[in-house]
Amino acid sequence: DGTLYVGDRSGTVFEVSRGGQVRTFATLPASVAAFHLALGGDGLYVTAPTLSARDAVYRVAFDGTVSVVHTGFGRPQGLAFSPDGDLHVVEALAGVSGVYRVPASGPAELAVSGSRLVGVAFDGRARVVVCSADTAFALPPA
């Protein structure tokens, strides 16, 4: 619908309407790095890396209600939904990184392992694209 969501490292997620009106959408813990956002069918999913050894993935419902989707990631960063609707999250703690599939129920599963990964996306051809600080890799569908 043209709505833009922007995460501020101080912990605020803003909603910017198509007409340019800005309002606070949600408040989360402050982040030491950029917020990472992915829009799902039931809300906005957010990672906010902190200095903690373990961080959460949050879901902000469209009414602004915040809930925790998954805990225990070490420095969660990029996240995206696959074409089949599964949430994928990059864990990037101290150089150990991977892309995890986070099912609606059950534990997260390692889907892709790689060095210094920070981002993940899915393209229109069902390929997963993973990014490090300086390179993007397109992987064929499984």
Coordinates of C-alpha atoms in Angstrom, one line a residue:
D1 CA 0.0 0.0 0.0
G2 CA 3.0 2.3 -0.2
T3 CA 3.8 2.4 3.6
L4 CA 7.5 2.6 4.4
Y5 CA 8.9 1.3 7.7
V6 CA 12.2 2.7 9.0
G7 CA 14.2 1.4 12.1
D8 CA 16.1 3.9 14.2
R9 CA 19.1 2.5 16.1
S10 CA 17.6 4.1 19.3
G11 CA 14.8 1.5 19.2
T12 CA 12.0 3.3 17.3
V13 CA 10.4 1.8 14.2
F14 CA 8.7 4.6 12.2
E15 CA 5.8 4.2 9.8
V16 CA 5.9 6.6 6.9
S17 CA 2.6 6.9 5.0
R18 CA 2.4 7.2 1.2
G19 CA 1.7 10.9 1.8
G20 CA 4.8 11.4 3.9
Q21 CA 3.2 11.4 7.4
V22 CA 5.5 9.9 10.0
R23 CA 4.4 8.2 13.2
T24 CA 6.0 5.9 15.7
F25 CA 5.0 2.4 14.9
A26 CA 6.8 0.4 17.6
T27 CA 9.5 0.7 20.2
L28 CA 12.1 -2.1 20.6
P29 CA 15.5 -2.4 22.4
A30 CA 18.2 -0.1 21.0
S31 CA 20.5 -1.7 18.4
V32 CA 24.3 -1.4 18.0
A33 CA 23.9 -1.8 14.3
A34 CA 21.2 -1.2 11.8
F35 CA 17.7 -2.6 12.3
H36 CA 16.8 -5.2 9.7
L37 CA 13.2 -5.4 8.6
A38 CA 11.0 -7.9 6.6
L39 CA 7.3 -7.5 5.9
G40 CA 5.3 -10.7 6.5
G41 CA 1.6 -11.3 6.0
D42 CA 1.0 -10.8 9.7
G43 CA 3.3 -7.9 10.5
L44 CA 6.7 -6.5 10.3
Y45 CA 9.6 -8.7 11.4
V46 CA 12.6 -7.0 13.0
T47 CA 16.1 -7.9 14.2
A48 CA 17.9 -5.4 16.4
P49 CA 21.5 -6.6 17.2
T50 CA 22.7 -5.6 20.6
L51 CA 25.9 -6.2 22.6
S52 CA 24.2 -9.2 24.3
A53 CA 25.4 -12.7 23.6
R54 CA 21.8 -13.6 22.5
D55 CA 19.2 -11.5 20.8
A56 CA 15.6 -11.9 19.6
V57 CA 13.7 -11.7 16.4
Y58 CA 10.5 -9.5 16.9
R59 CA 7.2 -9.4 15.1
V60 CA 5.3 -6.1 15.2
A61 CA 1.7 -6.7 14.3
F62 CA 0.0 -4.1 12.1
D63 CA -1.6 -2.6 15.2
G64 CA 1.9 -2.0 16.7
T65 CA 1.9 -4.9 19.2
V66 CA 5.4 -6.3 19.7
S67 CA 6.0 -10.0 20.3
V68 CA 9.1 -12.2 20.3
V69 CA 9.2 -14.7 17.4
H70 CA 12.5 -16.4 18.3
T71 CA 15.2 -15.9 20.9
G72 CA 18.7 -17.2 21.1
F73 CA 20.4 -15.9 17.9
G74 CA 23.9 -14.5 18.3
R75 CA 23.7 -11.1 16.6
P76 CA 20.7 -11.6 14.2
Q77 CA 20.9 -9.4 11.2
G78 CA 19.3 -9.7 7.8
L79 CA 16.0 -11.5 7.4
A80 CA 13.6 -12.3 4.6
F81 CA 10.7 -14.6 3.7
S82 CA 11.1 -17.3 1.2
P83 CA 8.5 -17.8 -1.6
D84 CA 6.9 -20.6 0.5
G85 CA 6.5 -18.2 3.4
D86 CA 9.3 -19.4 5.8
L87 CA 11.2 -16.8 7.7
H88 CA 15.0 -16.9 7.2
V89 CA 17.4 -15.0 9.6
V90 CA 21.1 -14.4 9.3
E91 CA 23.1 -15.0 12.5
A92 CA 26.4 -13.2 12.5
L93 CA 28.2 -13.4 15.8
A94 CA 32.0 -13.1 15.9
G95 CA 32.5 -14.2 12.4
V96 CA 30.4 -17.3 12.7
S97 CA 27.5 -16.9 10.4
G98 CA 24.7 -18.7 8.7
V99 CA 21.2 -18.3 7.4
Y100 CA 18.6 -20.1 9.5
R101 CA 15.1 -21.1 8.6
V102 CA 12.7 -20.3 11.4
P103 CA 9.6 -22.4 11.1
A104 CA 6.3 -21.4 12.7
S105 CA 6.9 -24.0 15.4
G106 CA 10.0 -25.9 16.4
P107 CA 13.7 -24.9 16.4
A108 CA 15.5 -22.8 13.9
E109 CA 17.4 -24.9 11.3
L110 CA 20.7 -24.0 9.6
A111 CA 20.0 -23.6 5.8
V112 CA 23.2 -21.9 4.5
S113 CA 26.5 -21.5 6.1
G114 CA 29.1 -18.9 5.1
S115 CA 31.7 -16.5 6.3
R116 CA 30.7 -13.1 7.6
L117 CA 27.2 -13.1 6.2
V118 CA 24.9 -10.2 7.1
G119 CA 22.0 -10.3 4.7
V120 CA 19.5 -12.6 2.9
A121 CA 16.9 -12.1 0.2
F122 CA 14.9 -14.2 -2.2
D123 CA 14.6 -13.2 -5.8
G124 CA 11.7 -13.8 -8.2
R125 CA 13.2 -17.1 -9.5
A126 CA 13.2 -18.8 -6.0
R127 CA 17.0 -18.2 -5.6
V128 CA 18.3 -17.2 -2.2
V129 CA 20.8 -14.4 -2.2
V130 CA 23.1 -14.1 0.7
C131 CA 25.4 -11.1 1.4
S132 CA 28.6 -10.6 3.2
A133 CA 30.0 -7.1 3.9
D134 CA 31.4 -7.0 0.3
T135 CA 29.8 -9.7 -1.8
A136 CA 26.4 -11.0 -2.8
F137 CA 26.0 -14.7 -3.7
A138 CA 22.9 -16.0 -5.6
L139 CA 22.3 -19.7 -4.9
P140 CA 20.1 -21.9 -7.0
P141 CA 16.8 -23.2 -5.6
A142 CA 17.0 -26.4 -3.5

